[in-house]
Short mmCIF file of C-alpha atoms in Angstrom, two decimals:
data_model
loop_
_atom_site.label_atom_id
_atom_site.label_comp_id
_atom_site.label_asym_id
_atom_site.label_seq_id
_atom_site.Cartn_x
_atom_site.Cartn_y
_atom_site.Cartn_z
CA UNK A 135 32.10 -12.16 -20.50
CA UNK A 136 35.72 -12.45 -19.43
CA UNK A 137 35.81 -9.24 -17.39
CA UNK A 138 34.07 -7.57 -14.47
CA UNK A 139 33.14 -3.99 -13.65
CA UNK A 140 33.57 -2.27 -10.29
CA UNK A 141 32.01 1.03 -9.29
CA UNK A 142 33.17 2.96 -6.22
CA UNK A 143 32.02 6.28 -4.77
CA UNK A 144 33.84 8.41 -2.21
CA UNK A 145 31.06 8.47 0.40
CA UNK A 146 28.23 6.30 1.65
CA UNK A 147 25.92 9.32 1.87
CA UNK A 148 25.86 12.94 0.78
CA UNK A 149 24.06 16.20 1.50
CA UNK A 150 22.54 18.33 -1.24
CA UNK A 151 25.22 20.67 -2.68
CA UNK A 152 28.01 18.13 -1.91
CA UNK A 153 30.38 16.95 -4.65
CA UNK A 154 30.13 13.32 -5.82
CA UNK A 155 33.36 11.54 -6.77
CA UNK A 156 33.19 8.09 -8.38
CA UNK A 157 35.57 5.62 -10.03
CA UNK A 158 34.55 3.04 -12.65
CA UNK A 159 36.97 0.12 -13.10
CA UNK A 160 37.16 -2.59 -15.75
CA UNK A 161 39.20 -5.71 -14.88
CA UNK A 162 39.73 -8.88 -16.90
CA UNK A 163 39.04 -12.06 -14.93
CA UNK A 164 42.63 -13.22 -15.53
CA UNK A 165 43.87 -10.16 -13.61
CA UNK A 166 44.83 -7.54 -16.24
CA UNK A 167 43.33 -4.06 -16.25
CA UNK A 168 41.21 -3.00 -19.24
CA UNK A 169 42.53 -0.01 -21.25
CA UNK A 170 40.69 2.33 -23.61
CA UNK A 171 37.36 0.48 -23.51
CA UNK A 172 34.16 2.55 -23.67
CA UNK A 173 32.25 3.64 -20.59
CA UNK A 174 28.75 5.12 -20.30
CA UNK A 175 27.18 6.37 -17.08
CA UNK A 176 24.11 8.14 -15.70
CA UNK A 177 23.08 9.64 -12.36
CA UNK A 178 19.48 9.54 -11.20
CA UNK A 179 17.85 10.81 -8.00
CA UNK A 180 14.82 8.94 -6.64
CA UNK A 181 12.73 10.10 -3.67
CA UNK A 182 13.36 8.12 -0.50
CA UNK A 183 12.68 8.22 3.22
CA UNK A 184 15.49 8.33 5.76
CA UNK A 185 15.27 8.06 9.55
CA UNK A 186 18.39 8.69 11.67
CA UNK A 187 19.16 5.79 14.00
CA UNK A 188 18.43 5.77 17.71
CA UNK A 189 15.21 7.79 17.78
CA UNK A 190 12.40 5.27 17.78
CA UNK A 191 8.94 6.76 17.38
CA UNK A 192 10.14 9.99 15.76
CA UNK A 193 9.01 10.93 12.25
CA UNK A 194 11.61 12.46 9.93
CA UNK A 195 11.02 13.99 6.51
CA UNK A 196 7.93 15.36 4.76
CA UNK A 197 4.53 14.11 5.84
CA UNK A 198 2.70 11.52 3.76
CA UNK A 199 0.13 14.12 2.71
CA UNK A 200 2.73 16.20 0.87
CA UNK A 201 2.92 15.92 -2.92
CA UNK A 202 5.42 13.20 -3.86
CA UNK A 203 8.84 14.10 -5.23
CA UNK A 204 9.48 12.80 -8.74
CA UNK A 205 12.43 10.70 -9.94
CA UNK A 206 14.89 12.83 -11.91
CA UNK A 207 17.73 11.98 -14.30
CA UNK A 208 20.46 14.40 -13.22
CA UNK A 209 23.13 13.77 -15.83
CA UNK A 210 24.59 11.14 -18.16
CA UNK A 211 27.73 10.81 -20.27
CA UNK A 212 30.34 8.64 -21.97
CA UNK A 213 34.10 8.17 -21.79
CA UNK A 214 36.97 5.67 -21.97
CA UNK A 215 38.94 3.72 -19.37
CA UNK A 216 42.49 4.95 -18.81
CA UNK A 217 45.65 2.82 -18.73
CA UNK A 218 44.85 1.76 -15.17
CA UNK A 219 41.41 0.55 -16.25
CA UNK A 220 39.68 3.47 -14.55
CA UNK A 221 37.29 6.27 -15.39
CA UNK A 222 36.96 9.08 -12.81
CA UNK A 223 33.73 11.05 -12.42
CA UNK A 224 33.01 14.17 -10.34
CA UNK A 225 29.65 15.96 -10.16
CA UNK A 226 28.02 18.53 -7.88
CA UNK A 227 24.74 17.40 -6.31
CA UNK A 228 22.70 20.55 -6.67
CA UNK A 229 19.34 20.90 -4.97
CA UNK A 230 16.64 19.84 -7.46
CA UNK A 231 13.44 20.79 -5.65
CA UNK A 232 13.00 17.65 -3.55
CA UNK A 233 11.05 18.21 -0.33
CA UNK A 234 12.78 15.22 1.28
CA UNK A 235 15.94 13.17 0.93
CA UNK A 236 16.85 11.26 -2.20
CA UNK A 237 18.50 7.99 -3.16
CA UNK A 238 21.27 8.51 -5.67
CA UNK A 239 21.54 5.82 -8.32
CA UNK A 240 24.78 5.75 -10.33
CA UNK A 241 24.87 3.27 -13.20
CA UNK A 242 27.90 2.42 -15.33
CA UNK A 243 28.32 0.22 -18.42
CA UNK A 244 31.70 -0.98 -19.78
CA UNK A 245 31.97 -2.51 -23.28
CA UNK A 246 34.96 -4.64 -24.35
CA UNK A 247 36.46 -4.91 -27.90
CA UNK A 248 34.12 -7.86 -28.69
CA UNK A 249 31.16 -5.59 -27.88
CA UNK A 250 30.20 -7.51 -24.77
CA UNK A 251 28.85 -5.15 -22.13
CA UNK A 252 28.58 -5.44 -18.36
CA UNK A 253 26.58 -2.97 -16.29
CA UNK A 254 26.87 -2.25 -12.60
CA UNK A 255 25.32 0.24 -10.25
CA UNK A 256 25.67 1.69 -6.80
CA UNK A 257 23.42 3.76 -4.57
CA UNK A 258 23.83 6.34 -1.82
CA UNK A 259 21.59 8.55 0.27
CA UNK A 260 21.51 12.28 -0.46
CA UNK A 261 20.25 14.00 2.69
CA UNK A 262 17.90 16.95 2.36
CA UNK A 263 20.03 19.09 4.64
CA UNK A 264 22.71 19.14 7.32
CA UNK A 265 20.20 18.01 9.93
CA UNK A 266 16.81 16.34 10.27
CA UNK A 267 13.80 17.48 12.26
CA UNK A 268 12.20 14.71 14.30
CA UNK A 269 8.56 14.84 15.45
CA UNK A 270 7.10 12.40 17.96
CA UNK A 271 3.42 12.57 18.96
CA UNK A 272 2.57 10.65 22.12
CA UNK A 273 -0.04 8.71 20.13
CA UNK A 274 -1.23 8.24 16.57
CA UNK A 275 -4.79 7.56 17.73
CA UNK A 276 -6.08 10.05 20.29
CA UNK A 277 -9.51 10.69 21.80
CA UNK A 278 -11.48 13.93 21.70
CA UNK A 279 -10.16 16.39 24.32
CA UNK A 280 -7.30 13.99 25.15
CA UNK A 281 -3.97 15.82 25.50
CA UNK A 282 -1.45 14.88 22.83
CA UNK A 283 2.17 15.56 23.80
CA UNK A 284 4.53 16.31 20.92
CA UNK A 285 8.33 16.13 21.11
CA UNK A 286 10.70 17.78 18.62
CA UNK A 287 14.42 17.21 18.04
CA UNK A 288 17.06 18.13 15.45
CA UNK A 289 19.69 15.49 14.67
CA UNK A 290 22.49 14.72 12.21
CA UNK A 291 22.10 11.82 9.79
CA UNK A 292 23.93 9.51 12.20
CA UNK A 293 21.44 10.33 14.95
CA UNK A 294 23.45 12.73 17.13
CA UNK A 295 21.34 15.58 18.52
CA UNK A 296 22.47 19.04 17.38
CA UNK A 297 20.82 21.97 19.21
CA UNK A 298 20.33 25.61 18.25
CA UNK A 299 18.21 25.22 15.11
CA UNK A 300 15.40 27.73 14.52
CA UNK A 301 12.15 25.94 13.78
CA UNK A 302 8.61 26.85 12.82
CA UNK A 303 5.87 24.38 13.82
CA UNK A 304 2.19 24.25 12.93
CA UNK A 305 -0.71 21.94 13.78
CA UNK A 306 -3.30 21.59 11.05
CA UNK A 307 -6.64 19.78 10.86
CA UNK A 308 -7.83 18.39 7.55
CA UNK A 309 -11.52 18.86 6.88
CA UNK A 310 -13.54 17.81 3.85
CA UNK A 311 -16.41 19.97 2.69
CA UNK A 312 -18.84 17.94 0.63
CA UNK A 313 -21.74 19.07 -1.51
CA UNK A 314 -24.18 17.26 -3.77
CA UNK A 315 -23.85 18.12 -7.44
CA UNK A 316 -26.94 17.48 -9.55
CA UNK A 317 -26.40 15.58 -12.77
CA UNK A 318 -28.65 15.02 -15.77
CA UNK A 319 -31.75 12.90 -15.23
CA UNK A 320 -32.08 13.92 -11.59
CA UNK A 321 -28.98 11.97 -10.55
CA UNK A 322 -26.29 13.41 -8.30
CA UNK A 323 -22.75 12.93 -7.01
CA UNK A 324 -20.63 14.15 -4.12
CA UNK A 325 -18.08 16.92 -4.70
CA UNK A 326 -15.55 17.02 -1.84
CA UNK A 327 -12.87 19.66 -1.31
CA UNK A 328 -10.18 19.42 1.36
CA UNK A 329 -9.10 22.26 3.61
CA UNK A 330 -6.19 22.18 6.08
CA UNK A 331 -7.07 24.54 8.93
CA UNK A 332 -4.32 25.82 11.22
CA UNK A 333 -5.15 25.03 14.87
CA UNK A 334 -1.87 26.13 16.53
CA UNK A 335 1.58 27.49 15.61
CA UNK A 336 4.91 27.72 17.48
CA UNK A 337 8.36 29.31 17.02
CA UNK A 338 11.18 27.51 18.83
CA UNK A 339 14.90 26.76 18.96
CA UNK A 340 15.92 23.11 19.28
CA UNK A 341 17.89 22.05 22.36
CA UNK A 342 20.19 19.32 23.60
CA UNK A 343 17.06 17.57 24.93
CA UNK A 344 13.80 17.07 23.03
CA UNK A 345 11.46 20.07 23.10
CA UNK A 346 7.96 19.19 24.29
CA UNK A 347 4.58 20.86 23.99
CA UNK A 348 0.95 19.75 24.32
CA UNK A 349 -2.12 20.05 22.14
CA UNK A 350 -5.71 19.06 22.99
CA UNK A 351 -7.89 18.36 19.93
CA UNK A 352 -11.48 19.42 20.37
CA UNK A 353 -13.05 17.22 17.72
CA UNK A 354 -12.59 13.98 15.80
CA UNK A 355 -10.62 14.00 12.57
CA UNK A 356 -7.15 13.95 11.03
CA UNK A 357 -4.43 16.28 12.36
CA UNK A 358 -1.00 17.16 10.92
CA UNK A 359 2.11 18.35 12.76
CA UNK A 360 4.43 20.24 10.40
CA UNK A 361 7.97 21.52 11.18
CA UNK A 362 10.23 23.65 8.96
CA UNK A 363 13.88 24.73 9.19
CA UNK A 364 16.88 25.76 7.05
CA UNK A 365 20.55 24.72 7.19
CA UNK A 366 23.67 26.86 6.63
CA UNK A 367 23.72 25.94 2.92
CA UNK A 368 20.22 27.27 2.40
CA UNK A 369 18.66 23.80 2.11
CA UNK A 370 15.01 23.86 3.21
CA UNK A 371 14.21 21.10 5.73
CA UNK A 372 10.68 19.79 6.25
CA UNK A 373 9.24 17.13 8.54
CA UNK A 374 5.70 16.08 9.24
CA UNK A 375 3.70 13.69 11.37
CA UNK A 376 0.01 13.03 11.79
CA UNK A 377 -2.47 11.58 14.24
CA UNK A 378 -6.13 10.67 14.16
CA UNK A 379 -8.64 11.67 16.79
CA UNK A 380 -11.59 9.36 17.41
CA UNK A 381 -14.73 10.01 19.36
CA UNK A 382 -18.48 10.29 19.19
CA UNK A 383 -18.32 13.56 17.28
CA UNK A 384 -18.58 13.86 13.53
CA UNK A 385 -15.38 13.37 11.55
CA UNK A 386 -15.06 15.47 8.42
CA UNK A 387 -14.13 12.67 6.03
CA UNK A 388 -14.33 12.82 2.27
CA UNK A 389 -17.79 11.76 1.09
CA UNK A 390 -18.11 9.41 -1.86
CA UNK A 391 -21.10 7.98 -3.67
CA UNK A 392 -19.54 4.53 -4.03
CA UNK A 393 -19.67 1.85 -1.34
CA UNK A 394 -16.05 2.13 -0.15
CA UNK A 395 -14.77 3.36 3.20
CA UNK A 396 -11.21 3.92 4.39
CA UNK A 397 -9.63 1.95 7.24
CA UNK A 398 -6.51 3.39 8.88
CA UNK A 399 -3.94 1.34 10.85
CA UNK A 400 -1.95 2.81 13.75
CA UNK A 401 1.35 1.54 12.29
CA UNK A 402 2.77 0.12 9.06
CA UNK A 403 4.09 -3.15 10.47
CA UNK A 404 3.09 -5.46 13.31
CA UNK A 405 4.66 -8.32 15.23
CA UNK A 406 2.95 -11.42 16.61
CA UNK A 407 1.49 -10.47 19.99
CA UNK A 408 0.70 -6.87 19.01
CA UNK A 409 -2.79 -5.41 19.02
CA UNK A 410 -3.60 -3.38 15.92
CA UNK A 411 -5.77 -0.30 16.36
CA UNK A 412 -7.82 0.43 13.27
CA UNK A 413 -9.78 3.62 12.68
CA UNK A 414 -13.02 3.18 10.71
CA UNK A 415 -13.95 6.26 8.67
CA UNK A 416 -17.68 5.64 8.77
CA UNK A 417 -20.25 7.76 6.91
CA UNK A 418 -22.91 6.51 9.37
CA UNK A 419 -23.35 7.79 12.90
CA UNK A 420 -24.44 4.27 13.92
CA UNK A 421 -24.14 0.95 12.09
CA UNK A 422 -23.58 -2.77 12.50
CA UNK A 423 -20.17 -3.95 11.32
CA UNK A 424 -19.20 -7.42 10.07
CA UNK A 425 -15.46 -7.66 10.77
CA UNK A 426 -13.39 -10.43 9.18
CA UNK A 427 -9.74 -11.39 9.00
CA UNK A 428 -9.02 -12.95 5.62
CA UNK A 429 -6.24 -14.48 3.53
CA UNK A 430 -6.93 -17.33 1.14
CA UNK A 431 -10.12 -17.87 3.14
CA UNK A 432 -11.88 -16.53 6.25
CA UNK A 433 -9.60 -16.77 9.30
CA UNK A 434 -11.92 -15.15 11.83
CA UNK A 435 -15.17 -13.12 11.85
CA UNK A 436 -17.36 -11.26 14.34
CA UNK A 437 -19.97 -8.48 14.55
CA UNK A 438 -19.51 -5.12 16.27
CA UNK A 439 -21.62 -2.00 16.63
CA UNK A 440 -19.93 1.13 15.27
CA UNK A 441 -20.97 4.36 16.98
CA UNK A 442 -19.89 7.68 15.50
CA UNK A 443 -17.89 8.29 12.34
CA UNK A 444 -14.43 7.80 13.92
CA UNK A 445 -14.43 4.62 16.03
CA UNK A 446 -11.41 2.33 16.43
CA UNK A 447 -11.26 -1.49 16.38
CA UNK A 448 -8.80 -3.63 18.39
CA UNK A 449 -7.32 -6.50 16.33
CA UNK A 450 -4.98 -9.02 18.07
CA UNK A 451 -2.08 -10.11 15.81
CA UNK A 452 -0.80 -13.71 15.96
CA UNK A 453 1.82 -15.88 14.21
CA UNK A 454 -0.97 -17.22 12.01
CA UNK A 455 -1.07 -13.80 10.34
CA UNK A 456 2.57 -13.85 9.12
CA UNK A 457 3.49 -12.35 6.63
CA UNK A 458 0.25 -10.37 6.19
CA UNK A 459 -3.47 -10.57 6.81
CA UNK A 460 -6.40 -8.65 5.35
CA UNK A 461 -8.95 -6.89 7.53
CA UNK A 462 -12.43 -6.40 6.08
CA UNK A 463 -15.10 -4.21 7.65
CA UNK A 464 -18.61 -4.16 6.18
CA UNK A 465 -20.95 -1.53 7.65
CA UNK A 466 -24.65 -2.39 7.36
CA UNK A 467 -27.55 0.04 7.62
CA UNK A 468 -31.26 -0.66 7.15
CA UNK A 469 -33.86 1.49 5.44
CA UNK A 470 -34.09 4.96 6.98
CA UNK A 471 -37.75 5.48 6.11
CA UNK A 472 -40.57 3.15 5.04
CA UNK A 473 -42.23 5.84 2.92
CA UNK A 474 -39.80 5.78 -0.01
CA UNK A 475 -38.73 9.08 -1.55
CA UNK A 476 -39.99 11.44 -4.21
CA UNK A 477 -36.43 11.89 -5.52
CA UNK A 478 -35.24 10.25 -8.73
CA UNK A 479 -33.03 8.09 -6.47
CA UNK A 480 -34.07 6.21 -3.34
CA UNK A 481 -31.44 7.64 -0.97
CA UNK A 482 -33.07 6.00 2.08
CA UNK A 483 -32.89 2.39 0.92
CA UNK A 484 -30.80 -0.22 2.82
CA UNK A 485 -27.11 0.42 2.26
CA UNK A 486 -23.66 -0.86 3.09
CA UNK A 487 -20.03 0.33 3.03
CA UNK A 488 -16.97 -1.87 2.79
CA UNK A 489 -13.31 -1.27 3.57
CA UNK A 490 -10.23 -3.47 3.26
CA UNK A 491 -6.83 -3.08 4.89
CA UNK A 492 -3.69 -5.15 4.32
CA UNK A 493 -1.87 -5.58 7.66
CA UNK A 494 1.82 -6.49 7.38
CA UNK A 495 3.18 -8.84 10.07
CA UNK A 496 6.98 -9.01 10.45
CA UNK A 497 8.26 -12.50 9.49
CA UNK A 498 11.81 -11.87 10.81
CA UNK A 499 11.54 -14.73 13.31
CA UNK A 500 11.31 -17.11 10.35
CA UNK A 501 14.62 -16.02 8.79
CA UNK A 502 17.84 -18.08 8.95
CA UNK A 503 21.28 -16.49 8.94
CA UNK A 504 23.64 -18.49 6.70
CA UNK A 505 27.41 -17.98 6.85
CA UNK A 506 29.71 -19.39 4.17
CA UNK A 507 33.33 -19.53 5.34
CA UNK A 508 36.03 -20.78 2.91
CA UNK A 509 39.26 -22.13 4.35
CA UNK A 510 41.21 -19.48 2.40
CA UNK A 511 40.48 -16.68 -0.10
CA UNK A 512 42.56 -17.83 -3.10
CA UNK A 513 43.16 -21.24 -4.65
CA UNK A 514 44.99 -22.67 -7.65
CA UNK A 515 43.48 -24.97 -10.28
CA UNK A 516 42.91 -28.54 -9.01
CA UNK A 517 43.25 -27.45 -5.34
CA UNK A 518 40.94 -29.05 -2.78
CA UNK A 519 38.51 -26.51 -1.32
CA UNK A 520 37.04 -26.65 2.16
CA UNK A 521 34.07 -24.44 2.99
CA UNK A 522 32.33 -24.24 6.35
CA UNK A 523 28.62 -23.44 6.49
CA UNK A 524 26.99 -22.15 9.66
CA UNK A 525 23.27 -21.56 10.08
CA UNK A 526 21.57 -19.74 12.94
CA UNK A 527 17.99 -18.69 13.63
CA UNK A 528 16.74 -15.17 14.36
CA UNK A 529 17.68 -15.62 18.03
CA UNK A 530 21.28 -16.38 17.05
CA UNK A 531 21.12 -20.07 17.94
CA UNK A 532 22.50 -22.80 15.66
CA UNK A 533 19.82 -24.97 14.06
CA UNK A 534 19.92 -28.25 12.08
CA UNK A 535 18.76 -27.89 8.50
CA UNK A 536 19.19 -28.99 4.89
CA UNK A 537 20.95 -26.78 2.36
CA UNK A 538 21.72 -26.78 -1.36
CA UNK A 539 25.14 -25.67 -2.53
CA UNK A 540 26.23 -24.50 -6.01
CA UNK A 541 29.68 -23.34 -7.03
CA UNK A 542 29.49 -21.58 -10.41
CA UNK A 543 31.82 -19.58 -12.70
CA UNK A 544 31.45 -15.86 -11.90
CA UNK A 545 31.85 -14.99 -15.58
CA UNK A 546 28.74 -16.97 -16.40
CA UNK A 547 26.81 -15.49 -13.47
CA UNK A 548 27.78 -11.92 -14.42
CA UNK A 549 26.69 -12.52 -18.01
CA UNK A 550 23.18 -13.65 -17.11
CA UNK A 551 22.79 -11.51 -13.97
CA UNK A 552 22.10 -14.54 -11.77
CA UNK A 553 21.77 -13.99 -8.02
CA UNK A 554 21.73 -16.44 -5.14
CA UNK A 555 18.11 -17.57 -4.66
CA UNK A 556 16.37 -16.05 -1.65
CA UNK A 557 14.15 -18.79 -0.24
CA UNK A 558 13.00 -16.61 2.66
CA UNK A 559 11.40 -14.01 0.41
CA UNK A 560 9.94 -16.77 -1.74
CA UNK A 561 8.01 -18.30 1.17
CA UNK A 562 7.38 -15.19 3.30
CA UNK A 563 6.69 -12.50 0.71
CA UNK A 564 3.33 -10.75 0.60
CA UNK A 565 0.40 -13.12 0.08
CA UNK A 566 -2.73 -12.29 -1.94
CA UNK A 567 -6.22 -11.94 -0.52
CA UNK A 568 -7.87 -14.65 -2.66
CA UNK A 569 -11.29 -13.89 -1.14
CA UNK A 570 -14.17 -12.25 -3.00
CA UNK A 571 -16.82 -10.36 -1.04
CA UNK A 572 -20.30 -9.72 -2.47
CA UNK A 573 -23.13 -7.72 -0.91
CA UNK A 574 -26.72 -8.02 -2.22
CA UNK A 575 -27.83 -4.65 -0.82
CA UNK A 576 -26.33 -3.05 -3.92
CA UNK A 577 -29.13 -4.74 -5.89
CA UNK A 578 -32.05 -3.56 -3.73
CA UNK A 579 -34.82 -2.13 -5.93
CA UNK A 580 -35.42 1.53 -5.19
CA UNK A 581 -38.74 2.62 -3.72
CA UNK A 582 -39.59 5.79 -5.63
CA UNK A 583 -42.94 7.56 -5.11
CA UNK A 584 -43.73 9.03 -8.53
CA UNK A 585 -47.18 10.29 -7.48
CA UNK A 586 -45.64 13.49 -6.19
CA UNK A 587 -44.63 14.31 -9.75
CA UNK A 588 -48.22 13.95 -11.03
CA UNK A 589 -47.59 10.69 -12.86
CA UNK A 590 -50.63 8.41 -13.29
CA UNK A 591 -50.14 5.21 -11.27
CA UNK A 592 -52.12 3.14 -13.84
CA UNK A 593 -55.44 1.33 -13.67
CA UNK A 594 -56.60 -1.78 -11.81
CA UNK A 595 -57.53 -3.96 -14.78
CA UNK A 596 -61.22 -3.08 -14.58
CA UNK A 597 -61.51 -2.94 -18.38
CA UNK A 598 -60.90 -6.69 -18.72
CA UNK A 599 -64.60 -7.37 -19.41
CA UNK A 600 -64.41 -5.24 -22.54
CA UNK A 601 -61.41 -7.10 -23.96
CA UNK A 602 -61.88 -9.30 -26.99
CA UNK A 603 -59.47 -11.91 -25.54
CA UNK A 604 -58.30 -12.93 -22.07
CA UNK A 605 -55.78 -10.62 -20.34
CA UNK A 606 -52.29 -12.17 -20.08
CA UNK A 607 -51.44 -12.07 -16.39
CA UNK A 608 -48.67 -14.65 -15.74
CA UNK A 609 -45.59 -12.96 -17.16
CA UNK A 610 -42.42 -14.47 -15.69
CA UNK A 611 -38.84 -14.68 -17.01
CA UNK A 612 -38.29 -18.29 -15.86
CA UNK A 613 -40.73 -20.81 -17.24
CA UNK A 614 -39.26 -23.80 -15.41
CA UNK A 615 -36.53 -24.48 -12.87
CA UNK A 616 -35.55 -27.74 -11.23
CA UNK A 617 -32.13 -28.11 -9.71
CA UNK A 618 -32.24 -31.93 -9.49
CA UNK A 619 -33.75 -34.08 -12.22
CA UNK A 620 -32.78 -37.75 -12.20
CA UNK A 621 -31.79 -39.15 -15.60
CA UNK A 622 -31.51 -42.95 -15.95
CA UNK A 623 -29.86 -45.20 -18.51
CA UNK A 624 -32.80 -44.75 -20.75
CA UNK A 625 -32.82 -40.96 -20.36
CA UNK A 626 -35.40 -38.78 -18.64
CA UNK A 627 -37.94 -36.11 -19.29
CA UNK A 628 -39.57 -33.06 -17.72
CA UNK A 629 -42.88 -31.33 -18.35
CA UNK A 630 -44.15 -27.90 -17.36
CA UNK A 631 -46.69 -25.25 -18.33
CA UNK A 632 -45.54 -22.15 -20.19
CA UNK A 633 -46.38 -18.71 -18.81
CA UNK A 634 -48.16 -15.95 -20.78
CA UNK A 635 -44.99 -14.42 -22.25
CA UNK A 636 -44.81 -13.87 -26.01
CA UNK A 637 -41.13 -14.71 -26.49
CA UNK A 638 -38.62 -17.45 -27.27
CA UNK A 639 -37.36 -19.63 -24.40
CA UNK A 640 -33.95 -21.33 -24.37
CA UNK A 641 -33.62 -24.70 -22.65
CA UNK A 642 -30.25 -24.98 -20.88
CA UNK A 643 -29.11 -28.22 -19.28
CA UNK A 644 -25.99 -28.77 -17.17
CA UNK A 645 -25.08 -32.31 -16.15
CA UNK A 646 -22.67 -33.94 -13.72
CA UNK A 647 -21.99 -37.45 -12.44
CA UNK A 648 -20.92 -38.78 -9.08
CA UNK A 649 -17.40 -39.32 -10.38
CA UNK A 650 -17.09 -35.62 -11.38
CA UNK A 651 -17.88 -35.75 -15.07
CA UNK A 652 -19.45 -32.53 -16.39
CA UNK A 653 -21.34 -31.49 -19.52
CA UNK A 654 -23.97 -29.11 -20.85
CA UNK A 655 -26.43 -28.68 -23.72
CA UNK A 656 -29.01 -26.20 -24.92
CA UNK A 657 -31.88 -25.87 -27.32
#
């Protein structure tokens, strides 16, 4: 393509009910403005999270437990560039039912007379209202009866505190009520329903300094802090935060019949030197736990005793864990009773539960800052070009290194959408687990006492003397097994006695040599 497309909007961010003004420009690479060429455009709003700067530890926007907002196509249209190579667009950003802020995506496509098209896009934040409500619990992992202090502020999008906003706050506790539902054949499953119980409520007016109040949870579980307000435009503003409470009491977690448990981290991202606090949502009041750190192998492992259904683990984070590491917790519990059960399922047999958590570790210290500085901005054909390249580490210090440099026609790059390769993200992007965990307790044979149902347990073989032929007693699925049979140049052979089965046996042979040749055969 021999042209480029520029897209400009009048603001970097908006508030719902603002007016959006945008300009789409088409410019030939030789400098002339395009005129009369076709333009198509569309505006989409995607849910996003926004945190005003300067208020570390505060949570802004709807809580994670709220139902997610859905991406919405707001409007689309077509037009033509004017004599200045421009197309002007103005639209009102009406409230569309989002609970939080949105990211506006404006896309434009310009098509030249040869039907070559170039697309471009720009984004901007659309704030939920004229202010944000910030909530800051003193901890995200509290103990039973431990006082949790909660601070509340109202701020503009740039972070400046604005007082005088009427707010309604509530503290809720989520509880799961689980019941067994009987299925056909005597089987069963758990049916769990959640309930958010209000534990405290407050009416307040925000001030020039953070408002502060205290709450003491009486029992283990998950708690929500919810704050609501409204701006002068009528935009509803919602913020939420949460904290877990651990202790020896019983946590009302969702019950499941599978072997999974949930692990909860105290933050989304760690740095080398941090200690991660992990809550284990255990269905057992006491169990042994095999704890492992994994990524493309086992990095570290140890055993802990888990007491209660809401205990926390302390996990030191090191540079070895960059950019992420997986935490595995396997809870082990032996048989509850040696008598079996008269149920159709042996609910007291040995059991286990397993949980995995992907812990992100910030790799910022591995990033290089590369500056490309040309001697001047414009050159003529056949001019000599001088470009300075400066490279610094995350601490801002210059470092020696090796670089690759490519200077390529922008027209070609625009046509194929090529971007400068990002080696940092290539080497420090998320890594896979690449570890498979198996647990044989899932294959334990159930001990079921059928005598309680009046079922005959069978005889003891006392009628053998009346049989016209010997009783077949040795019934086994494997007639022969030998993991190491030596075969010479002349071959080899095996011999064995068949069991009493009336069946057909398949002989399967797998072979290998010392120099790693492999083969197999069967009969």
